[in-house]
mmCIF file of N, CA and C in Angstrom:
data_model
loop_
_atom_site.group_PDB
_atom_site.id
_atom_site.type_symbol
_atom_site.label_atom_id
_atom_site.label_comp_id
_atom_site.label_asym_id
_atom_site.label_seq_id
_atom_site.Cartn_x
_atom_site.Cartn_y
_atom_site.Cartn_z
ATOM 1 N N MET A 1 164.353 69.146 105.362
ATOM 2 C CA MET A 1 164.789 69.459 104.057
ATOM 3 C C MET A 1 164.969 68.732 103.184
ATOM 4 N N ALA A 2 163.581 68.736 102.326
ATOM 5 C CA ALA A 2 163.352 68.060 101.278
ATOM 6 C C ALA A 2 164.112 68.376 99.746
ATOM 7 N N MET A 3 164.812 67.346 99.334
ATOM 8 C CA MET A 3 165.407 67.853 97.983
ATOM 9 C C MET A 3 164.560 67.569 97.003
ATOM 10 N N SER A 4 164.252 67.764 96.043
ATOM 11 C CA SER A 4 163.821 67.051 94.682
ATOM 12 C C SER A 4 164.530 66.816 93.758
ATOM 13 N N THR A 5 164.063 65.207 93.319
ATOM 14 C CA THR A 5 165.195 64.910 92.666
ATOM 15 C C THR A 5 164.462 64.428 91.239
ATOM 16 N N GLY A 6 163.131 64.894 91.065
ATOM 17 C CA GLY A 6 163.106 64.612 89.203
ATOM 18 C C GLY A 6 163.212 65.829 88.758
ATOM 19 N N GLY A 7 163.482 66.366 87.331
ATOM 20 C CA GLY A 7 163.207 67.180 86.908
ATOM 21 C C GLY A 7 163.981 68.483 86.625
ATOM 22 N N ASN A 8 163.534 69.405 86.155
ATOM 23 C CA ASN A 8 164.315 71.061 86.269
ATOM 24 C C ASN A 8 163.359 71.824 86.752
ATOM 25 N N ALA A 9 163.014 71.795 88.210
ATOM 26 C CA ALA A 9 162.016 72.296 89.102
ATOM 27 C C ALA A 9 162.627 73.889 89.007
ATOM 28 N N GLY A 10 163.713 73.995 89.382
ATOM 29 C CA GLY A 10 163.767 75.561 89.423
ATOM 30 C C GLY A 10 165.268 76.040 88.782
ATOM 31 N N GLY A 11 166.165 75.322 88.168
ATOM 32 C CA GLY A 11 167.073 75.177 87.373
ATOM 33 C C GLY A 11 166.885 75.761 86.084
ATOM 34 N N PRO A 12 167.871 76.160 85.595
ATOM 35 C CA PRO A 12 167.881 76.917 83.752
ATOM 36 C C PRO A 12 167.522 75.722 82.818
ATOM 37 N N MET A 13 166.796 76.493 81.562
ATOM 38 C CA MET A 13 166.291 75.835 80.955
ATOM 39 C C MET A 13 167.696 75.442 79.859
ATOM 40 N N SER A 14 167.399 74.181 79.411
ATOM 41 C CA SER A 14 168.265 73.640 78.352
ATOM 42 C C SER A 14 167.874 73.584 76.882
ATOM 43 N N GLU A 15 166.925 74.160 76.787
ATOM 44 C CA GLU A 15 166.381 73.739 75.479
ATOM 45 C C GLU A 15 166.740 75.311 74.556
ATOM 46 N N ILE A 16 166.959 75.079 72.860
ATOM 47 C CA ILE A 16 167.034 76.265 72.473
ATOM 48 C C ILE A 16 165.720 76.360 71.651
ATOM 49 N N ASN A 17 165.294 77.829 71.658
ATOM 50 C CA ASN A 17 164.365 78.152 70.987
ATOM 51 C C ASN A 17 164.791 78.502 69.882
ATOM 52 N N VAL A 18 164.202 77.785 68.768
ATOM 53 C CA VAL A 18 164.573 78.234 67.373
ATOM 54 C C VAL A 18 163.685 78.613 66.453
ATOM 55 N N THR A 19 162.771 79.212 67.219
ATOM 56 C CA THR A 19 161.324 79.949 66.346
ATOM 57 C C THR A 19 162.102 80.990 65.318
ATOM 58 N N PRO A 20 163.093 82.035 66.587
ATOM 59 C CA PRO A 20 163.554 83.441 65.957
ATOM 60 C C PRO A 20 164.646 82.920 64.875
ATOM 61 N N LEU A 21 165.515 82.032 64.733
ATOM 62 C CA LEU A 21 166.298 81.467 63.367
ATOM 63 C C LEU A 21 165.775 81.294 62.573
ATOM 64 N N VAL A 22 164.351 80.215 62.902
ATOM 65 C CA VAL A 22 163.607 80.091 61.508
ATOM 66 C C VAL A 22 163.144 81.157 61.151
ATOM 67 N N ASP A 23 162.671 82.009 61.750
ATOM 68 C CA ASP A 23 162.328 83.632 61.186
ATOM 69 C C ASP A 23 162.935 84.109 60.605
ATOM 70 N N VAL A 24 164.311 84.217 60.870
ATOM 71 C CA VAL A 24 164.861 85.242 60.426
ATOM 72 C C VAL A 24 165.456 84.383 58.791
ATOM 73 N N MET A 25 165.907 82.900 58.619
ATOM 74 C CA MET A 25 166.051 82.338 57.705
ATOM 75 C C MET A 25 164.625 82.251 56.699
ATOM 76 N N LEU A 26 163.640 82.284 57.027
ATOM 77 C CA LEU A 26 162.713 82.330 56.105
ATOM 78 C C LEU A 26 162.431 83.745 55.132
ATOM 79 N N VAL A 27 162.890 84.810 56.088
ATOM 80 C CA VAL A 27 162.620 86.211 55.506
ATOM 81 C C VAL A 27 163.860 86.488 54.617
ATOM 82 N N LEU A 28 165.009 86.034 54.983
ATOM 83 C CA LEU A 28 166.582 86.063 54.312
ATOM 84 C C LEU A 28 166.115 85.309 53.022
ATOM 85 N N LEU A 29 165.289 84.098 52.903
ATOM 86 C CA LEU A 29 164.937 83.341 51.794
ATOM 87 C C LEU A 29 163.936 84.167 50.965
ATOM 88 N N ILE A 30 163.165 84.788 51.037
ATOM 89 C CA ILE A 30 162.386 85.341 50.717
ATOM 90 C C ILE A 30 163.206 86.597 49.937
ATOM 91 N N ILE A 31 163.824 87.302 50.475
ATOM 92 C CA ILE A 31 164.712 88.418 49.822
ATOM 93 C C ILE A 31 165.582 87.618 48.891
ATOM 94 N N PHE A 32 166.258 86.839 49.175
ATOM 95 C CA PHE A 32 167.141 86.395 48.134
ATOM 96 C C PHE A 32 166.132 85.653 46.623
ATOM 97 N N MET A 33 165.005 85.291 47.113
ATOM 98 C CA MET A 33 164.153 84.776 45.903
ATOM 99 C C MET A 33 163.762 85.813 45.207
ATOM 100 N N ILE A 34 163.664 87.393 45.859
ATOM 101 C CA ILE A 34 163.154 88.088 44.784
ATOM 102 C C ILE A 34 164.155 89.050 44.249
ATOM 103 N N THR A 35 165.432 88.977 44.925
ATOM 104 C CA THR A 35 166.461 89.781 44.244
ATOM 105 C C THR A 35 167.466 88.945 43.560
ATOM 106 N N ALA A 36 167.204 87.383 43.315
ATOM 107 C CA ALA A 36 168.089 86.804 42.225
ATOM 108 C C ALA A 36 167.670 86.872 40.699
ATOM 109 N N PRO A 37 166.361 87.077 40.348
ATOM 110 C CA PRO A 37 166.089 87.689 38.897
ATOM 111 C C PRO A 37 166.235 89.040 38.636
ATOM 112 N N LEU A 38 166.610 89.937 39.388
ATOM 113 C CA LEU A 38 167.624 91.314 39.611
ATOM 114 C C LEU A 38 169.041 91.424 39.046
ATOM 115 N N MET A 39 169.742 89.979 39.441
ATOM 116 C CA MET A 39 170.978 90.303 39.388
ATOM 117 C C MET A 39 171.431 89.587 37.857
ATOM 118 N N SER A 40 170.589 89.561 37.116
ATOM 119 C CA SER A 40 170.808 88.967 35.795
ATOM 120 C C SER A 40 171.828 89.990 34.671
ATOM 121 N N HIS A 41 172.273 89.693 34.002
ATOM 122 C CA HIS A 41 173.216 90.635 33.279
ATOM 123 C C HIS A 41 172.183 91.590 32.429
ATOM 124 N N ARG A 42 172.263 92.702 32.314
ATOM 125 C CA ARG A 42 171.606 93.579 31.734
ATOM 126 C C ARG A 42 172.112 93.951 30.412
ATOM 127 N N ILE A 43 173.714 93.822 30.041
ATOM 128 C CA ILE A 43 174.008 93.766 28.576
ATOM 129 C C ILE A 43 173.777 92.566 27.883
ATOM 130 N N THR A 44 173.469 92.612 26.853
ATOM 131 C CA THR A 44 173.470 91.532 26.153
ATOM 132 C C THR A 44 174.666 90.924 24.949
ATOM 133 N N VAL A 45 174.943 90.284 25.090
ATOM 134 C CA VAL A 45 175.964 89.873 24.202
ATOM 135 C C VAL A 45 175.931 88.487 23.744
ATOM 136 N N ALA A 46 176.355 88.514 22.062
ATOM 137 C CA ALA A 46 175.947 87.557 21.205
ATOM 138 C C ALA A 46 177.278 86.602 21.613
ATOM 139 N N LEU A 47 176.807 85.459 22.544
ATOM 140 C CA LEU A 47 178.350 84.698 22.746
ATOM 141 C C LEU A 47 178.581 83.684 21.744
ATOM 142 N N PRO A 48 179.574 83.508 21.308
ATOM 143 C CA PRO A 48 179.754 82.117 20.524
ATOM 144 C C PRO A 48 179.745 80.508 21.186
ATOM 145 N N THR A 49 179.591 79.807 20.280
ATOM 146 C CA THR A 49 179.189 78.516 20.620
ATOM 147 C C THR A 49 180.203 77.578 20.506
ATOM 148 N N ALA A 50 180.686 76.713 21.465
ATOM 149 C CA ALA A 50 181.955 75.812 21.197
ATOM 150 C C ALA A 50 181.341 74.435 20.932
ATOM 151 N N ASN A 51 182.113 73.927 20.005
ATOM 152 C CA ASN A 51 181.679 72.428 19.397
ATOM 153 C C ASN A 51 183.094 71.770 19.591
ATOM 154 N N PRO A 52 183.234 71.158 20.672
ATOM 155 C CA PRO A 52 184.576 70.488 20.625
ATOM 156 C C PRO A 52 184.739 69.317 19.764
ATOM 157 N N LYS A 53 183.618 68.754 18.969
ATOM 158 C CA LYS A 53 183.977 67.459 18.156
ATOM 159 C C LYS A 53 184.611 68.350 17.055
ATOM 160 N N VAL A 54 184.672 69.096 16.549
ATOM 161 C CA VAL A 54 185.365 69.947 14.965
ATOM 162 C C VAL A 54 186.727 70.190 15.685
ATOM 163 N N ALA A 55 187.835 69.444 14.744
ATOM 164 C CA ALA A 55 188.950 69.923 15.281
ATOM 165 C C ALA A 55 189.638 71.110 14.151
ATOM 166 N N ASP A 56 190.661 72.080 14.990
ATOM 167 C CA ASP A 56 190.711 73.075 14.025
ATOM 168 C C ASP A 56 191.636 72.678 13.201
ATOM 169 N N SER A 57 192.493 72.385 13.264
ATOM 170 C CA SER A 57 193.300 71.806 12.070
ATOM 171 C C SER A 57 193.884 70.287 12.242
ATOM 172 N N GLU A 58 194.767 70.138 11.357
ATOM 173 C CA GLU A 58 195.458 69.106 11.642
ATOM 174 C C GLU A 58 196.406 69.188 13.080
ATOM 175 N N PRO A 59 196.877 68.242 13.607
ATOM 176 C CA PRO A 59 197.824 68.527 14.661
ATOM 177 C C PRO A 59 199.093 68.339 14.286
ATOM 178 N N VAL A 60 200.106 69.522 15.376
ATOM 179 C CA VAL A 60 200.987 69.928 14.620
ATOM 180 C C VAL A 60 202.318 68.824 14.963
ATOM 181 N N GLU A 61 203.306 68.574 14.193
ATOM 182 C CA GLU A 61 204.217 67.478 14.928
ATOM 183 C C GLU A 61 205.210 68.458 15.734
ATOM 184 N N PRO A 62 205.337 67.536 16.866
ATOM 185 C CA PRO A 62 206.044 68.140 17.923
ATOM 186 C C PRO A 62 207.691 68.072 17.419
ATOM 187 N N MET A 63 208.524 69.549 18.198
ATOM 188 C CA MET A 63 210.129 69.740 17.893
ATOM 189 C C MET A 63 210.632 68.365 18.629
ATOM 190 N N ASP A 64 211.271 67.608 18.194
ATOM 191 C CA ASP A 64 211.963 66.565 18.955
ATOM 192 C C ASP A 64 213.452 67.138 19.099
ATOM 193 N N LEU A 65 213.773 67.654 20.421
ATOM 194 C CA LEU A 65 215.658 68.010 20.656
ATOM 195 C C LEU A 65 216.278 67.274 21.617
ATOM 196 N N ALA A 66 217.003 66.362 21.141
ATOM 197 C CA ALA A 66 217.675 65.477 21.877
ATOM 198 C C ALA A 66 219.098 66.170 22.578
ATOM 199 N N VAL A 67 219.460 66.038 23.637
ATOM 200 C CA VAL A 67 220.607 66.529 24.083
ATOM 201 C C VAL A 67 221.547 65.578 24.649
ATOM 202 N N LYS A 68 222.918 65.285 24.482
ATOM 203 C CA LYS A 68 223.400 64.371 24.834
ATOM 204 C C LYS A 68 224.238 64.798 26.397
ATOM 205 N N ALA A 69 224.912 64.218 26.983
ATOM 206 C CA ALA A 69 225.678 64.372 28.137
ATOM 207 C C ALA A 69 227.131 65.503 27.904
ATOM 208 N N ASP A 70 227.467 65.464 26.290
ATOM 209 C CA ASP A 70 228.577 66.450 26.195
ATOM 210 C C ASP A 70 228.023 67.532 25.825
ATOM 211 N N GLY A 71 226.702 67.643 25.820
ATOM 212 C CA GLY A 71 226.167 68.952 24.760
ATOM 213 C C GLY A 71 225.445 69.023 23.419
ATOM 214 N N THR A 72 226.307 67.949 23.040
ATOM 215 C CA THR A 72 225.595 68.099 21.636
ATOM 216 C C THR A 72 224.359 67.837 21.382
ATOM 217 N N MET A 73 223.742 68.604 20.303
ATOM 218 C CA MET A 73 222.229 68.643 20.443
ATOM 219 C C MET A 73 221.754 68.296 18.995
ATOM 220 N N TYR A 74 220.504 67.550 18.965
ATOM 221 C CA TYR A 74 219.919 66.898 17.792
ATOM 222 C C TYR A 74 218.463 67.250 17.754
ATOM 223 N N LEU A 75 218.477 68.129 16.253
ATOM 224 C CA LEU A 75 216.815 68.453 16.597
ATOM 225 C C LEU A 75 216.349 67.518 15.347
ATOM 226 N N SER A 76 215.439 66.823 15.352
ATOM 227 C CA SER A 76 214.855 65.742 15.110
ATOM 228 C C SER A 76 215.805 65.053 14.007
ATOM 229 N N ASP A 77 216.791 64.467 14.794
ATOM 230 C CA ASP A 77 217.723 63.499 14.808
ATOM 231 C C ASP A 77 218.869 64.103 13.558
ATOM 232 N N VAL A 78 219.167 65.346 13.814
ATOM 233 C CA VAL A 78 220.112 66.111 12.666
ATOM 234 C C VAL A 78 220.881 67.164 13.782
ATOM 235 N N GLU A 79 222.342 66.755 13.679
ATOM 236 C CA GLU A 79 223.014 67.452 14.776
ATOM 237 C C GLU A 79 222.919 69.093 14.467
ATOM 238 N N VAL A 80 222.470 69.830 15.675
ATOM 239 C CA VAL A 80 222.571 71.564 15.307
ATOM 240 C C VAL A 80 223.632 71.865 16.554
ATOM 241 N N THR A 81 224.049 73.234 15.739
ATOM 242 C CA THR A 81 224.727 74.290 16.706
ATOM 243 C C THR A 81 223.387 75.352 16.917
ATOM 244 N N GLU A 82 224.080 75.874 18.002
ATOM 245 C CA GLU A 82 223.384 76.795 18.927
ATOM 246 C C GLU A 82 222.840 78.022 18.490
ATOM 247 N N ALA A 83 223.413 78.146 17.225
ATOM 248 C CA ALA A 83 222.800 79.308 16.361
ATOM 249 C C ALA A 83 221.668 78.894 15.314
ATOM 250 N N GLU A 84 221.987 77.688 15.407
ATOM 251 C CA GLU A 84 220.886 76.997 14.054
ATOM 252 C C GLU A 84 219.604 76.764 14.574
ATOM 253 N N LEU A 85 219.827 76.290 16.201
ATOM 254 C CA LEU A 85 218.688 75.904 16.935
ATOM 255 C C LEU A 85 218.032 77.042 17.326
ATOM 256 N N LYS A 86 218.789 78.308 17.405
ATOM 257 C CA LYS A 86 218.050 79.434 17.769
ATOM 258 C C LYS A 86 217.150 79.896 16.838
ATOM 259 N N ALA A 87 217.333 79.629 15.347
ATOM 260 C CA ALA A 87 217.026 79.978 14.178
ATOM 261 C C ALA A 87 215.864 79.299 14.001
ATOM 262 N N GLN A 88 215.553 77.964 14.041
ATOM 263 C CA GLN A 88 214.874 76.860 14.056
ATOM 264 C C GLN A 88 213.583 77.291 15.312
ATOM 265 N N PHE A 89 214.154 78.037 16.216
ATOM 266 C CA PHE A 89 212.901 78.135 17.154
ATOM 267 C C PHE A 89 212.470 79.325 16.972
ATOM 268 N N ALA A 90 213.085 80.044 16.368
ATOM 269 C CA ALA A 90 212.070 81.667 15.807
ATOM 270 C C ALA A 90 211.221 81.376 14.716
ATOM 271 N N VAL A 91 211.639 80.325 13.908
ATOM 272 C CA VAL A 91 210.556 79.802 12.742
ATOM 273 C C VAL A 91 209.760 79.181 13.309
ATOM 274 N N ALA A 92 209.831 78.429 14.052
ATOM 275 C CA ALA A 92 208.643 77.528 14.699
ATOM 276 C C ALA A 92 207.684 78.495 15.688
ATOM 277 N N ALA A 93 208.534 79.401 16.507
ATOM 278 C CA ALA A 93 207.762 80.392 17.234
ATOM 279 C C ALA A 93 206.558 81.009 16.277
ATOM 280 N N ALA A 94 206.911 81.692 15.178
ATOM 281 C CA ALA A 94 206.030 82.373 14.088
ATOM 282 C C ALA A 94 205.104 81.113 13.599
ATOM 283 N N LYS A 95 205.223 79.845 13.616
ATOM 284 C CA LYS A 95 203.981 79.376 13.380
ATOM 285 C C LYS A 95 202.498 79.395 13.771
ATOM 286 N N ALA A 96 201.601 79.308 13.220
ATOM 287 C CA ALA A 96 200.256 79.270 13.751
ATOM 288 C C ALA A 96 199.430 77.722 13.837
ATOM 289 N N PRO A 97 199.042 77.056 14.302
ATOM 290 C CA PRO A 97 199.577 76.872 15.959
ATOM 291 C C PRO A 97 200.715 76.579 15.982
ATOM 292 N N GLN A 98 201.439 76.789 17.035
ATOM 293 C CA GLN A 98 202.799 76.900 17.331
ATOM 294 C C GLN A 98 203.405 75.313 17.830
ATOM 295 N N PRO A 99 204.066 74.891 17.466
ATOM 296 C CA PRO A 99 204.790 73.467 17.736
ATOM 297 C C PRO A 99 204.996 72.909 19.014
ATOM 298 N N GLU A 100 205.166 72.121 19.394
ATOM 299 C CA GLU A 100 205.587 72.050 21.314
ATOM 300 C C GLU A 100 207.178 71.680 20.957
ATOM 301 N N LEU A 101 208.115 72.130 21.981
ATOM 302 C CA LEU A 101 209.422 71.594 21.781
ATOM 303 C C LEU A 101 209.296 70.477 22.678
ATOM 304 N N GLN A 102 209.877 69.405 22.578
ATOM 305 C CA GLN A 102 210.092 68.186 23.391
ATOM 306 C C GLN A 102 211.507 68.065 23.719
ATOM 307 N N ILE A 103 212.219 67.860 24.952
ATOM 308 C CA ILE A 103 213.507 68.100 24.764
ATOM 309 C C ILE A 103 213.821 66.456 25.835
ATOM 310 N N ARG A 104 214.820 66.185 25.347
ATOM 311 C CA ARG A 104 214.963 64.630 25.612
ATOM 312 C C ARG A 104 216.465 64.669 26.105
ATOM 313 N N ALA A 105 216.701 64.908 27.122
ATOM 314 C CA ALA A 105 218.151 65.419 27.848
ATOM 315 C C ALA A 105 218.526 64.024 28.239
ATOM 316 N N ASP A 106 220.180 63.662 28.362
ATOM 317 C CA ASP A 106 220.596 62.792 29.105
ATOM 318 C C ASP A 106 220.472 62.665 30.469
ATOM 319 N N LYS A 107 220.327 61.686 31.339
ATOM 320 C CA LYS A 107 220.347 61.901 32.751
ATOM 321 C C LYS A 107 221.607 62.208 33.184
ATOM 322 N N THR A 108 222.769 62.549 32.229
ATOM 323 C CA THR A 108 224.142 62.789 33.245
ATOM 324 C C THR A 108 224.335 64.282 32.482
ATOM 325 N N THR A 109 223.512 65.150 31.670
ATOM 326 C CA THR A 109 224.042 66.683 30.842
ATOM 327 C C THR A 109 223.450 67.465 32.331
ATOM 328 N N GLU A 110 224.897 68.347 32.432
ATOM 329 C CA GLU A 110 224.835 69.305 33.030
ATOM 330 C C GLU A 110 223.120 70.051 32.824
ATOM 331 N N TYR A 111 222.987 70.614 34.116
ATOM 332 C CA TYR A 111 221.885 71.156 33.681
ATOM 333 C C TYR A 111 221.652 73.059 33.432
ATOM 334 N N LYS A 112 223.093 73.389 33.193
ATOM 335 C CA LYS A 112 223.385 74.417 32.785
ATOM 336 C C LYS A 112 223.059 74.897 30.855
ATOM 337 N N ILE A 113 223.409 73.441 30.354
ATOM 338 C CA ILE A 113 223.336 73.189 29.083
ATOM 339 C C ILE A 113 221.367 73.070 28.994
ATOM 340 N N VAL A 114 220.572 72.531 29.895
ATOM 341 C CA VAL A 114 219.236 72.847 29.380
ATOM 342 C C VAL A 114 218.748 73.744 29.921
ATOM 343 N N LYS A 115 219.202 74.555 30.640
ATOM 344 C CA LYS A 115 218.929 75.936 31.055
ATOM 345 C C LYS A 115 219.101 76.737 30.117
ATOM 346 N N LYS A 116 220.291 77.001 29.319
ATOM 347 C CA LYS A 116 220.162 77.272 28.102
ATOM 348 C C LYS A 116 219.728 77.443 26.896
ATOM 349 N N VAL A 117 219.169 76.034 26.475
ATOM 350 C CA VAL A 117 218.507 75.724 25.602
ATOM 351 C C VAL A 117 216.719 76.383 26.172
ATOM 352 N N LEU A 118 216.494 75.833 27.284
ATOM 353 C CA LEU A 118 214.985 76.734 27.549
ATOM 354 C C LEU A 118 214.839 78.472 27.151
ATOM 355 N N GLY A 119 216.308 78.936 27.863
ATOM 356 C CA GLY A 119 216.414 80.664 27.727
ATOM 357 C C GLY A 119 216.195 80.719 26.171
ATOM 358 N N ASP A 120 216.953 79.907 25.567
ATOM 359 C CA ASP A 120 216.627 80.400 24.006
ATOM 360 C C ASP A 120 215.482 80.141 23.445
ATOM 361 N N ALA A 121 214.650 79.274 23.769
ATOM 362 C CA ALA A 121 213.584 78.745 23.356
ATOM 363 C C ALA A 121 212.409 79.655 23.644
ATOM 364 N N LYS A 122 212.575 80.275 25.025
ATOM 365 C CA LYS A 122 212.127 81.486 25.231
ATOM 366 C C LYS A 122 212.222 82.479 24.736
ATOM 367 N N ASP A 123 213.413 82.890 24.549
ATOM 368 C CA ASP A 123 213.749 84.374 23.952
ATOM 369 C C ASP A 123 213.537 84.214 22.536
ATOM 370 N N GLN A 124 213.096 82.998 22.013
ATOM 371 C CA GLN A 124 212.505 83.185 20.661
ATOM 372 C C GLN A 124 211.048 83.257 20.223
ATOM 373 N N GLY A 125 210.412 83.020 21.434
ATOM 374 C CA GLY A 125 209.140 83.077 21.628
ATOM 375 C C GLY A 125 208.302 81.559 21.762
ATOM 376 N N MET A 126 208.911 80.684 21.631
ATOM 377 C CA MET A 126 208.493 79.455 21.856
ATOM 378 C C MET A 126 207.410 79.166 23.466
ATOM 379 N N VAL A 127 206.383 78.831 23.339
ATOM 380 C CA VAL A 127 205.808 78.648 24.766
ATOM 381 C C VAL A 127 205.506 77.424 25.441
ATOM 382 N N HIS A 128 205.249 76.278 24.348
ATOM 383 C CA HIS A 128 204.948 75.199 24.560
ATOM 384 C C HIS A 128 206.095 74.254 24.266
ATOM 385 N N VAL A 129 206.725 73.929 25.727
ATOM 386 C CA VAL A 129 208.228 73.085 25.980
ATOM 387 C C VAL A 129 207.513 72.139 27.102
ATOM 388 N N GLY A 130 208.290 70.610 26.913
ATOM 389 C CA GLY A 130 208.031 69.604 27.991
ATOM 390 C C GLY A 130 209.154 68.850 27.608
ATOM 391 N N PHE A 131 209.290 67.898 28.490
ATOM 392 C CA PHE A 131 210.544 67.295 28.417
ATOM 393 C C PHE A 131 210.145 65.523 28.709
ATOM 394 N N ILE A 132 210.805 64.980 27.856
ATOM 395 C CA ILE A 132 210.514 63.490 27.856
ATOM 396 C C ILE A 132 211.409 62.894 28.675
ATOM 397 N N THR A 133 210.767 61.917 29.679
ATOM 398 C CA THR A 133 211.772 61.026 30.431
ATOM 399 C C THR A 133 211.139 59.531 30.365
ATOM 400 N N THR A 134 211.739 58.387 30.592
ATOM 401 C CA THR A 134 211.574 57.502 31.045
ATOM 402 C C THR A 134 210.989 57.137 32.353
ATOM 403 N N GLY A 135 210.245 56.152 32.368
ATOM 404 C CA GLY A 135 209.690 55.271 33.518
ATOM 405 C C GLY A 135 210.770 54.790 34.394
ATOM 406 N N LYS A 136 210.153 53.808 35.268
ATOM 407 C CA LYS A 136 211.240 53.686 36.316
ATOM 408 C C LYS A 136 212.083 52.887 35.686
ATOM 409 N N GLU A 137 213.233 52.635 36.305
ATOM 410 C CA GLU A 137 214.886 51.790 35.620
ATOM 411 C C GLU A 137 214.728 50.982 36.743
#
């Protein structure tokens, strides 16, 4: 019995026929090329143009709140009570544009004090709140 050692005389073909794949892709490409212009917006609206180089107004001075470890609070280096702080938050929240509240809390301050300040700021309508920290110690 003679064995053939060369080629794929009777074995399965290992080549992939890509002609049907190319045909399908070309048909899909033509379909998308025809339908893409039809998907434009039918209702026209005059859109505003943005000019990032023009500033709306002067920058607003942020509110600086310092909270010591014992719970005393200083708004712009002036000691304030909780009621005075709420009143200041209400006044600042009504301004347009609203100033940012920057909180500097001592690292040993209890979290419940900072949480109370955040809750008061939110209740009065403050939306821009940030924390000031130092770099690596």
